[in-house]
Tab-separated table of C-alpha atoms and ligand atoms in Angstrom:
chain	number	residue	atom	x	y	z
A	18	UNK	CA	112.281	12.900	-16.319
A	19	UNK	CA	111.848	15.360	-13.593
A	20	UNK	CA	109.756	14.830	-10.467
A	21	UNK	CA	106.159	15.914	-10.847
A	22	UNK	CA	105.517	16.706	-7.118
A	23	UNK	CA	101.663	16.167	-5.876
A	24	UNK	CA	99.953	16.713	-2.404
A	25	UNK	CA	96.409	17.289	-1.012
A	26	UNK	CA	94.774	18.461	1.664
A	27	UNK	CA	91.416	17.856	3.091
A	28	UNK	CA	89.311	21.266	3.671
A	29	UNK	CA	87.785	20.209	6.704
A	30	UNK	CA	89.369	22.822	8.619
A	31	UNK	CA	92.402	25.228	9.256
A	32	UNK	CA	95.692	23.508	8.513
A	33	UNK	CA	97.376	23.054	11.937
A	34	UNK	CA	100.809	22.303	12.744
A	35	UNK	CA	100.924	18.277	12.324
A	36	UNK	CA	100.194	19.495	8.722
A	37	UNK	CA	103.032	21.828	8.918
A	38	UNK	CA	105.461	19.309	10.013
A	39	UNK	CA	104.235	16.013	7.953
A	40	UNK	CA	103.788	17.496	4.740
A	41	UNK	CA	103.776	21.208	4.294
A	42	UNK	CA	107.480	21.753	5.400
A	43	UNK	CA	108.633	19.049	2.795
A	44	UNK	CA	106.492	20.643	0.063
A	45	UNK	CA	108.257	24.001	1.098
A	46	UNK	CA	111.571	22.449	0.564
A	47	UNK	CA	110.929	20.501	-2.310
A	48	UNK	CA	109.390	23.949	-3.484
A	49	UNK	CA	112.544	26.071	-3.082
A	50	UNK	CA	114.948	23.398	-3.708
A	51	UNK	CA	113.383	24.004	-7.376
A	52	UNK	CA	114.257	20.310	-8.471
A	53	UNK	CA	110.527	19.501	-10.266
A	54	UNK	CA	109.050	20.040	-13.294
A	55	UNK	CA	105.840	20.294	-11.933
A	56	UNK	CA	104.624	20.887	-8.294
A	57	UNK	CA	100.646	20.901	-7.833
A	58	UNK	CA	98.999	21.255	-4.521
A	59	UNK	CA	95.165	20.377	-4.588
A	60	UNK	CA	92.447	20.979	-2.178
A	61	UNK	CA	90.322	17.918	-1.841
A	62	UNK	CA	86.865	19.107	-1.501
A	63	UNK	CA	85.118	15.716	-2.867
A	64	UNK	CA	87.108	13.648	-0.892
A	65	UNK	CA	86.437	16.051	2.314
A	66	UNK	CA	82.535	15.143	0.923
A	67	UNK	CA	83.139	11.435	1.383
A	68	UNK	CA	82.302	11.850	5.362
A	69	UNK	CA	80.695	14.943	5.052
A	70	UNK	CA	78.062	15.416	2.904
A	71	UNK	CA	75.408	16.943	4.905
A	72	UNK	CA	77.976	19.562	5.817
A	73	UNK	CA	79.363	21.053	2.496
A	74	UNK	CA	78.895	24.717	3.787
A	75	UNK	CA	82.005	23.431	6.139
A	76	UNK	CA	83.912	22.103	3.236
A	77	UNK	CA	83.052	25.169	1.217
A	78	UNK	CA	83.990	27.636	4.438
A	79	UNK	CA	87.492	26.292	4.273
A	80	UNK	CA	88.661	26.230	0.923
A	81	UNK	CA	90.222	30.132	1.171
A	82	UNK	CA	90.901	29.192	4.716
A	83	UNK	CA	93.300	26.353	3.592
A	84	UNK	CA	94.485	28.181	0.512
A	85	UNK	CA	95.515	31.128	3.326
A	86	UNK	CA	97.499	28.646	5.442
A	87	UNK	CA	99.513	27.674	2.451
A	88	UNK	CA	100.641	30.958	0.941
A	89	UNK	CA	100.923	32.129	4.707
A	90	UNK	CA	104.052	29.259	5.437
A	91	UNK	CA	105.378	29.862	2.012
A	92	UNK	CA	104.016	28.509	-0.819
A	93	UNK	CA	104.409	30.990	-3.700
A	94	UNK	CA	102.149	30.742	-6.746
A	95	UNK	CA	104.930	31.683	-9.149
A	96	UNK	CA	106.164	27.780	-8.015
A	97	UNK	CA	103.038	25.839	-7.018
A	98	UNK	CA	100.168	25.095	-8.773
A	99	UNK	CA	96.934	24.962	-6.815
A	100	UNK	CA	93.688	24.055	-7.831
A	101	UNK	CA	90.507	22.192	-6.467
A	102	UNK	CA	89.665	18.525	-6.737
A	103	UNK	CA	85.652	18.883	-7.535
A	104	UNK	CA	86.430	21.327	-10.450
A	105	UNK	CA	88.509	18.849	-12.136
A	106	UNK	CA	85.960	16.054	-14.267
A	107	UNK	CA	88.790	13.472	-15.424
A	108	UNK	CA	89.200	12.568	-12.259
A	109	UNK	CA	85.546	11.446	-11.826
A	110	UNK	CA	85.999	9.186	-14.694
A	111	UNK	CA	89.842	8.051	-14.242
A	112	UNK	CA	88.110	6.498	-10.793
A	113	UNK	CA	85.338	5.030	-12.768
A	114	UNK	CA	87.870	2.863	-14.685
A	115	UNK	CA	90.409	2.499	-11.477
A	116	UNK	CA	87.276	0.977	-9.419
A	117	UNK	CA	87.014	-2.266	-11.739
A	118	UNK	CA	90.406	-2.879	-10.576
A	119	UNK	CA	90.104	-3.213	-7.042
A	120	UNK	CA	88.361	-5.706	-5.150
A	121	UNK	CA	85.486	-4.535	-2.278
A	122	UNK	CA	87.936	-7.179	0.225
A	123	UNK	CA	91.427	-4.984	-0.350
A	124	UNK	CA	89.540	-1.876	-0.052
A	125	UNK	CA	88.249	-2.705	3.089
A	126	UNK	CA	91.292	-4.327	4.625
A	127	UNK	CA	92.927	-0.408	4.294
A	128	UNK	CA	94.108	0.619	7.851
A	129	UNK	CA	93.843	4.048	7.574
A	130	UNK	CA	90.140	4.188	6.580
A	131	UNK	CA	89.587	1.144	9.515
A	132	UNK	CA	90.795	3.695	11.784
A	133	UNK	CA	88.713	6.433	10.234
A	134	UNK	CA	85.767	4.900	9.841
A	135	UNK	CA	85.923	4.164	13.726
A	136	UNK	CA	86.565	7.686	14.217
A	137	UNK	CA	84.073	8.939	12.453
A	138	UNK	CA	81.399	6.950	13.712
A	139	UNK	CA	80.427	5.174	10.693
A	140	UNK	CA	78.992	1.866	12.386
A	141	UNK	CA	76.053	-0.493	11.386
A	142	UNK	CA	73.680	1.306	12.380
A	143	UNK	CA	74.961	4.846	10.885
A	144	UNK	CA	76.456	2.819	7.924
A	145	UNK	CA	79.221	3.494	5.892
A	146	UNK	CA	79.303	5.705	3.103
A	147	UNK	CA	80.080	4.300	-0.185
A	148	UNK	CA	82.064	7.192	-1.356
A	149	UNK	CA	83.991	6.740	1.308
A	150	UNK	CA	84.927	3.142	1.058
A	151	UNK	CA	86.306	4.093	-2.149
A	152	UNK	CA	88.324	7.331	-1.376
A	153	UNK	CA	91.470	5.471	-1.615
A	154	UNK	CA	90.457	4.676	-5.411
A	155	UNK	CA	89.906	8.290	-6.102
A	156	UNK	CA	93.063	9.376	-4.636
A	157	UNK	CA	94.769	7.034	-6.985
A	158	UNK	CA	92.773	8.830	-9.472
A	159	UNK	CA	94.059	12.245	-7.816
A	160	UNK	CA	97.638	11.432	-8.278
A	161	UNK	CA	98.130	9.123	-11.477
A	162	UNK	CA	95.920	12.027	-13.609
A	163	UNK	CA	98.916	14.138	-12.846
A	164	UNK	CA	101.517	11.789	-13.683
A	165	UNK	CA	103.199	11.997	-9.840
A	166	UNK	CA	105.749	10.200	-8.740
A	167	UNK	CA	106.239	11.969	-5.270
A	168	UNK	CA	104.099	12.411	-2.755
A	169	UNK	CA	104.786	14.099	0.515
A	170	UNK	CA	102.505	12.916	3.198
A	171	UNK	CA	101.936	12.144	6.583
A	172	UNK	CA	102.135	8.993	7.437
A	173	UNK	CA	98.688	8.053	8.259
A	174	UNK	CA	98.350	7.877	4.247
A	175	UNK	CA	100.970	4.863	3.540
A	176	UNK	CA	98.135	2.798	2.670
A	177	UNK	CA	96.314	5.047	0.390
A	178	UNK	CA	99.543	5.475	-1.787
A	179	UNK	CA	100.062	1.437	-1.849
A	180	UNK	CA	96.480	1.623	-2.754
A	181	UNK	CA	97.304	3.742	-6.032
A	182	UNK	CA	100.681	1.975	-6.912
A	183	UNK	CA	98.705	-1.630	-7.016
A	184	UNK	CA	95.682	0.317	-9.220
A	185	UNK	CA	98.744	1.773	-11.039
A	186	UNK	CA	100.792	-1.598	-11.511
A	187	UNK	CA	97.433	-3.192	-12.812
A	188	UNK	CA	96.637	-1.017	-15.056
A	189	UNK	CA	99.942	-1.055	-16.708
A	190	UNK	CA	100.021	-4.596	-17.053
A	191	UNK	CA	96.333	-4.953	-18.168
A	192	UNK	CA	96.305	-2.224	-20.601
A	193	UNK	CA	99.408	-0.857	-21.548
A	194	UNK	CA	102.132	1.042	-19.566
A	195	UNK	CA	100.166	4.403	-18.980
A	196	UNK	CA	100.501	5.783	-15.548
A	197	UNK	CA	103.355	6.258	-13.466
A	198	UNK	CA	104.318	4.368	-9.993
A	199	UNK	CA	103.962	7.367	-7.089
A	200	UNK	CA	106.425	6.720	-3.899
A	201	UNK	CA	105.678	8.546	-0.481
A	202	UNK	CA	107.977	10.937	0.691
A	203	UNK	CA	107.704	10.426	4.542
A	204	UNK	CA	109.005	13.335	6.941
A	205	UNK	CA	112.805	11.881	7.926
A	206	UNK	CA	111.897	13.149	11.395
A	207	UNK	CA	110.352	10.486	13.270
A	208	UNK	CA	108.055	12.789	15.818
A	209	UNK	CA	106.522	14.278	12.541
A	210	UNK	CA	105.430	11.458	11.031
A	211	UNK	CA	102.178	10.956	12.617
A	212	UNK	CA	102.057	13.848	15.158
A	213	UNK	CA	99.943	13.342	17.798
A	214	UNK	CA	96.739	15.641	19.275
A	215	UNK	CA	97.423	17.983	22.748
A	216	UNK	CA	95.247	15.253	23.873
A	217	UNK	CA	97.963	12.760	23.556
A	218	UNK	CA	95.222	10.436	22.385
A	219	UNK	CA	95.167	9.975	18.678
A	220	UNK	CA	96.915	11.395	16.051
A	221	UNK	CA	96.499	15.887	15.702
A	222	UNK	CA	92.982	15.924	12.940
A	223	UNK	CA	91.031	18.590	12.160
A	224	UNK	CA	88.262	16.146	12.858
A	225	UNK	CA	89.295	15.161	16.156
A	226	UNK	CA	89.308	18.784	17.749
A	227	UNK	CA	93.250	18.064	18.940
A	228	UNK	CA	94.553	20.895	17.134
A	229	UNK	CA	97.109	23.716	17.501
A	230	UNK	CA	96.267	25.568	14.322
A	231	UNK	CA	98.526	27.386	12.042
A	232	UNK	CA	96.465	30.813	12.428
A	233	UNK	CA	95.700	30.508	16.512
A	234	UNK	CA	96.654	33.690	17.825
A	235	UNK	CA	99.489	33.496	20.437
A	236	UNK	CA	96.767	33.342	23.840
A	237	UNK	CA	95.159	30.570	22.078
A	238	UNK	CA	98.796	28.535	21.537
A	239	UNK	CA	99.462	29.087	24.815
A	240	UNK	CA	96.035	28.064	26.358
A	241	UNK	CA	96.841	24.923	24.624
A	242	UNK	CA	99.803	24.052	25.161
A	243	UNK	CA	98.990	24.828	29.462
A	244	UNK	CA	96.492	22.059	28.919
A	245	UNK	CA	98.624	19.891	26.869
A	246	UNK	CA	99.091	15.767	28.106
A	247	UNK	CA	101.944	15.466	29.519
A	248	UNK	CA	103.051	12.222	31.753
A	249	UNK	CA	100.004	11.734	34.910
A	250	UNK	CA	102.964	9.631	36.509
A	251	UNK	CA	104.768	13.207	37.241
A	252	UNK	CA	102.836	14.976	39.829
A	253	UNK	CA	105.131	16.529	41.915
A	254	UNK	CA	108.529	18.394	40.023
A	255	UNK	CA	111.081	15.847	41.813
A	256	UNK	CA	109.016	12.695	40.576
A	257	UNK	CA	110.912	11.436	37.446
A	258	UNK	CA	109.492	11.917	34.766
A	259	UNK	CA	108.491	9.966	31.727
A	260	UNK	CA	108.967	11.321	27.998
A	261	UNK	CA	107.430	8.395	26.019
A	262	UNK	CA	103.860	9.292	24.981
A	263	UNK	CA	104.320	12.920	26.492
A	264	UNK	CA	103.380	15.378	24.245
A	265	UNK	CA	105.507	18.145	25.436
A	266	UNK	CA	108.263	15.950	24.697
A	267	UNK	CA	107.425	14.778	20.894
A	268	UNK	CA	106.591	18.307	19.696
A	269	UNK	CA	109.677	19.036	20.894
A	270	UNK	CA	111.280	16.447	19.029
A	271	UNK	CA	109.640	17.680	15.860
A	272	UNK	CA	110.145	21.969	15.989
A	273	UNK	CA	112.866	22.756	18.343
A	274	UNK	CA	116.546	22.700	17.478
A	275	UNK	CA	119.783	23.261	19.374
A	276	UNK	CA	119.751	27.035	18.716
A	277	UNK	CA	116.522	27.676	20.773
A	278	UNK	CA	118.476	26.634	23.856
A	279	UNK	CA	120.725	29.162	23.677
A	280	UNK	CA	117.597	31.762	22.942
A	281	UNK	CA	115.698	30.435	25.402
A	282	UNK	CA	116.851	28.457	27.900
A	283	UNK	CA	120.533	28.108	27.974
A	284	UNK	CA	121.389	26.337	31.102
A	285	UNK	CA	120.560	23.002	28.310
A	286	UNK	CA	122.736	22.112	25.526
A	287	UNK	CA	120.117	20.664	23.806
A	288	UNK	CA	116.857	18.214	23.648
A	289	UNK	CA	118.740	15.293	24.997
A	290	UNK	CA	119.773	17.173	28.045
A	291	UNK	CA	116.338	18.604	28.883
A	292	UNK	CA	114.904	15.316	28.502
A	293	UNK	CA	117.346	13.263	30.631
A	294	UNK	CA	116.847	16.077	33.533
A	295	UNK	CA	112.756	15.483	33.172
A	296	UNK	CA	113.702	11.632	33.635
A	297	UNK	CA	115.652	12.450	36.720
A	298	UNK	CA	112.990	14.518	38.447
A	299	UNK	CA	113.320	17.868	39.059
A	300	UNK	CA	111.716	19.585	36.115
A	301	UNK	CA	108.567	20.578	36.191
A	302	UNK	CA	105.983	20.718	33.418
A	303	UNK	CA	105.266	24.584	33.072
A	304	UNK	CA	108.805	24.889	32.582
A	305	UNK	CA	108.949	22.933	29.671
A	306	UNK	CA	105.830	24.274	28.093
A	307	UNK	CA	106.532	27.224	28.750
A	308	UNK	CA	109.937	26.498	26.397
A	309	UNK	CA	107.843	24.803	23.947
A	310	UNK	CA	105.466	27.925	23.474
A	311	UNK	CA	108.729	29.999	22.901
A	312	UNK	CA	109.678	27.454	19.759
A	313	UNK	CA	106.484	27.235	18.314
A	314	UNK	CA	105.372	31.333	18.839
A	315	UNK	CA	108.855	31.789	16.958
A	316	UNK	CA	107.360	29.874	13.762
A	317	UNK	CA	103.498	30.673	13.772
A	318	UNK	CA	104.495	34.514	14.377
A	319	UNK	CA	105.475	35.529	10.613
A	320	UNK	CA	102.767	32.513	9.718
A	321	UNK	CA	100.213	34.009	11.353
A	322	UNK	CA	101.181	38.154	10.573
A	323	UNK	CA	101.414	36.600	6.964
A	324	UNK	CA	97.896	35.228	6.777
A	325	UNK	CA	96.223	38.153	8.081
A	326	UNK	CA	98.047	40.055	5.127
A	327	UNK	CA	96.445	37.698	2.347
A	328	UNK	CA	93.046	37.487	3.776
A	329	UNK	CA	92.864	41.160	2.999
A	330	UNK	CA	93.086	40.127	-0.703
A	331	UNK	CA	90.554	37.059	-1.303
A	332	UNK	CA	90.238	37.924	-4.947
A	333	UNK	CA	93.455	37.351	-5.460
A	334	UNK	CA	93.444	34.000	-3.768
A	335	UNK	CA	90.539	32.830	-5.722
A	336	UNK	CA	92.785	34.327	-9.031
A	337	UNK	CA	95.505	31.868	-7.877
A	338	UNK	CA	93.010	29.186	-8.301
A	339	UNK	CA	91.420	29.547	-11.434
A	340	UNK	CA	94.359	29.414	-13.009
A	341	UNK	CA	95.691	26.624	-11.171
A	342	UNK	CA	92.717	24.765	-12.328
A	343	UNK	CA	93.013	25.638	-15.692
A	344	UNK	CA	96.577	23.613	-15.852
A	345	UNK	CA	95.097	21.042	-13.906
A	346	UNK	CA	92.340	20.321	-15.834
A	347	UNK	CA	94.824	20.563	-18.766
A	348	UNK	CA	97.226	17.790	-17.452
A	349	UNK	CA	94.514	15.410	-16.445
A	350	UNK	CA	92.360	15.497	-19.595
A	351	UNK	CA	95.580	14.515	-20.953
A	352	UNK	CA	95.932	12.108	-19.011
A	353	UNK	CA	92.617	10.607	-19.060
A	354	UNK	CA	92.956	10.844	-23.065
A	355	UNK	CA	95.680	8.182	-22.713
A	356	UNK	CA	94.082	6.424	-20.420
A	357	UNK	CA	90.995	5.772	-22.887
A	358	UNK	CA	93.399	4.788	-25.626
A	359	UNK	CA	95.076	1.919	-23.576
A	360	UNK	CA	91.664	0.379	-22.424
A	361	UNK	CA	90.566	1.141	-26.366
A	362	UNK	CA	87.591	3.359	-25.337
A	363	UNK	CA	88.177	5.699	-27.714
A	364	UNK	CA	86.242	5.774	-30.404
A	365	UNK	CA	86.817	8.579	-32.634
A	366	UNK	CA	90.033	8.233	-33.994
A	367	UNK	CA	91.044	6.689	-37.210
A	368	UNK	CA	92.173	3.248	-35.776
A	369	UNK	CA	88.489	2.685	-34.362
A	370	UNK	CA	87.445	3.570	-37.736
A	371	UNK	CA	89.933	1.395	-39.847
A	372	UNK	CA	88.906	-1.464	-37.908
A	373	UNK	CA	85.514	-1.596	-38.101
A	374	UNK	CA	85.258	-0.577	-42.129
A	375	UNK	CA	87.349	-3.842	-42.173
A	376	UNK	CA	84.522	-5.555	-40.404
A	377	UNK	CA	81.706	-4.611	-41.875
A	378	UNK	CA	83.045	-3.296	-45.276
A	379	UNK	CA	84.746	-6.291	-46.700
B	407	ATP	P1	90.726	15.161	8.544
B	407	ATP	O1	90.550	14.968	10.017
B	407	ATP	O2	89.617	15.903	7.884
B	407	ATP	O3	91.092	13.889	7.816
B	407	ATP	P2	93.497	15.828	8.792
B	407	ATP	O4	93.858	16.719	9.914
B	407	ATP	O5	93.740	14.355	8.916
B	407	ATP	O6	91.976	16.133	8.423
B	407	ATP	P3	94.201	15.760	6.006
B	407	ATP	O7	93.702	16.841	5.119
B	407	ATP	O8	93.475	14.449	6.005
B	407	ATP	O9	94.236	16.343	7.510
B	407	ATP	O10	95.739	15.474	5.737
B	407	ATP	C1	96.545	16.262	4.863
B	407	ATP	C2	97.990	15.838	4.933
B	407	ATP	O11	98.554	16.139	6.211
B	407	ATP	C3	98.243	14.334	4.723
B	407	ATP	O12	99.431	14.184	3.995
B	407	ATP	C4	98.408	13.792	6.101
B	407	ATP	O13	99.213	12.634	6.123
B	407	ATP	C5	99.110	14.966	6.800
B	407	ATP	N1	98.768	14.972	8.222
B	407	ATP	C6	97.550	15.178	8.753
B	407	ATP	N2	97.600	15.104	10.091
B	407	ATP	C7	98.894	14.849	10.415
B	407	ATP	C8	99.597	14.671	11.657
B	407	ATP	N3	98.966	14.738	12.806
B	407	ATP	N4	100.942	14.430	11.607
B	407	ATP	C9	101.602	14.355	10.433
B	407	ATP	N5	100.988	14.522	9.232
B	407	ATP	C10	99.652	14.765	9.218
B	408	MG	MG1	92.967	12.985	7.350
């Protein structure tokens, strides 16, 4: 069997560049490496619901807004299927079914949507929505419908795809063996995994307000990266410097390569240089985000130029998605159809209807 690739996004907001480096560029490779049968990219609009559902005009705002940030780094239609979570019904019911296999305990002990749930403010007295307790169970739902067994993520969503391989491995083993086990493909870069906010804080989230965006024009980079947390030890440029926890430093370690040196600032060799002259004292800050502004304006430039080109054709974009949704829905009413027949809720095939005549006839 070939890999059936599957990945989601939240629209919540623009897709910013801890997107771009924890998931998006492995979906790009995986998408021109060509070694898949199937490669869908979904927009998760219900799930975006689960924390904000007296705000849907924001999670409807940023559906084409999401869909431009993907064709703008690359994804091609011809490749990638992409379609929209609420539009597809089997997976409403596939998490009917996956819920009676989780306990309320497990679901609650998931890290990610601890740490969410504290972010988001859900506390006793603003309570926590029940929809999204359960998101990890309609993820599941999200990737098992399409038969996945990669998943490029961030790694902030470890625990959601443990979630779906336990739902998965029960199922089997219940029923019959239906679904297929999903494995995380991690970024092999370790700066990318979870990349943090400018703030330094948490990790970059649409939600959080930490973002460089994929579409921020080149004043707006550069505003924030001038602002960015860097080390408060390192006040004067002959203090040593610290690189753990400075931001500078990690988004370097996730975009820039040796070959930006020699474009823009060749008196380095490389990353490891810089950062043992930053220990040493003697470099100041605006020198090194001023470098980092050159790396990253060299990516978002043909990203953003790109964007601005498909947002000048939105029928087109919502084209892309109708069809998209068409083999979606396709693929997971298949899969929900086999789903049904190893729990034996279906009723309207001949084996329901040998068995009972048996019953009741004889
Ligand atoms: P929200 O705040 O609404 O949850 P988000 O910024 O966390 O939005 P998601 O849509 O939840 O974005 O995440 C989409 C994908 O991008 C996931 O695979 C996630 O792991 C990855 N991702 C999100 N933020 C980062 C980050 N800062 N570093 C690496 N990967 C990330
Ligand atoms: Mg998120």
């Amino acid at each position: 069997m070939k890999n059936i690739i599957l990945t989601a996004d939240r629209p919540t907001g623009k897709l910013h560049v801890g997107h771009y480096v924890g998931s998006l560029r492995e979906r790009l490779r995986l998408q021109n490496e060509g070694d898949y049968d199937k490669l869908f990219v979904m927009i998760a609009d219900a799930q975006a619901l689960t924390d904000n559902a007296g705000n849907p005009v924001k999670v409807r705002n940023n559906i084409i807004e999401v869909m431009l940030d993907y064709l703008a780094v690359g994804l091609d239609p011809n490749k990638t299927i992409f379609f929209i979570q609420s539009d597809i019904k089997a997976l409403s019911e596939l998490t009917m079914y996956y819920m009676n296999l989780v306990t309320l305990p497990r679901l609650l002990r998931n890290p990610t949507v601890k740490a969410e749930t504290k972010l988001r403010g859900f506390d006793h007295e603003k309570g926590l929505p029940v929809g999204f307790a359960t998101y990890p169970i309609s993820q599941a739902a999200d990737i098992t419908a399409f038969k996945a067994n990669i998943v490029p993520v961030g790694e902030d969503q470890l625990p959601m795809i443990e979630q779906a391989r336990e739902i998965v491995k029960s199922f089997n083993n219940l029923y019959a063996e239906t679904l297929v086990l999903p494995e995380a493909l991690l970024p092999t870069n370790k700066a990318c995994l979870r990349l943090p906010g400018t703030d330094g804080k948490n990790k970059m989230s649409k939600s959080l307000g930490n973002c460089i965006y994929l579409s921020d024009e080149k004043e707006v980079v550069a505003e924030k990266i001038k602002n960015m947390y860097t080390d408060p030890t390192h006040i004067k440029i002959s203090d040593p410097g610290h690189i753990e926890g400075n931001v500078v430093f990690t988004y370097l370690d996730a975009f820039c390569k040796d070959e930006h040196f020699k474009k823009y600032l060749n008196e380095y060799k490389n990353l490891d240089e810089l950062k043992e002259h930053y220990k040493l004292g003697g470099l100041g800050d605006m020198k090194i985000k001023k470098f980092l502004n050159q790396v990253l304006e060299e990516i978002l430039f043909p990203i953003r130029e790109k964007r601005k080109e498909y947002a000048k054709n939105i029928p087109y974009i919502l084209d892309i998605l109708r069809k998209g949704n068409k083999i979606a829905n396709e693929a997971a009413d298949k899969t929900l159809k086999e789903v049904k027949n190893a729990m034996g809720i279906s009723y309207f095939d001949d084996q329901f209807l040998n068995e009972q005549k048996e019953k009741y006839e004889n």
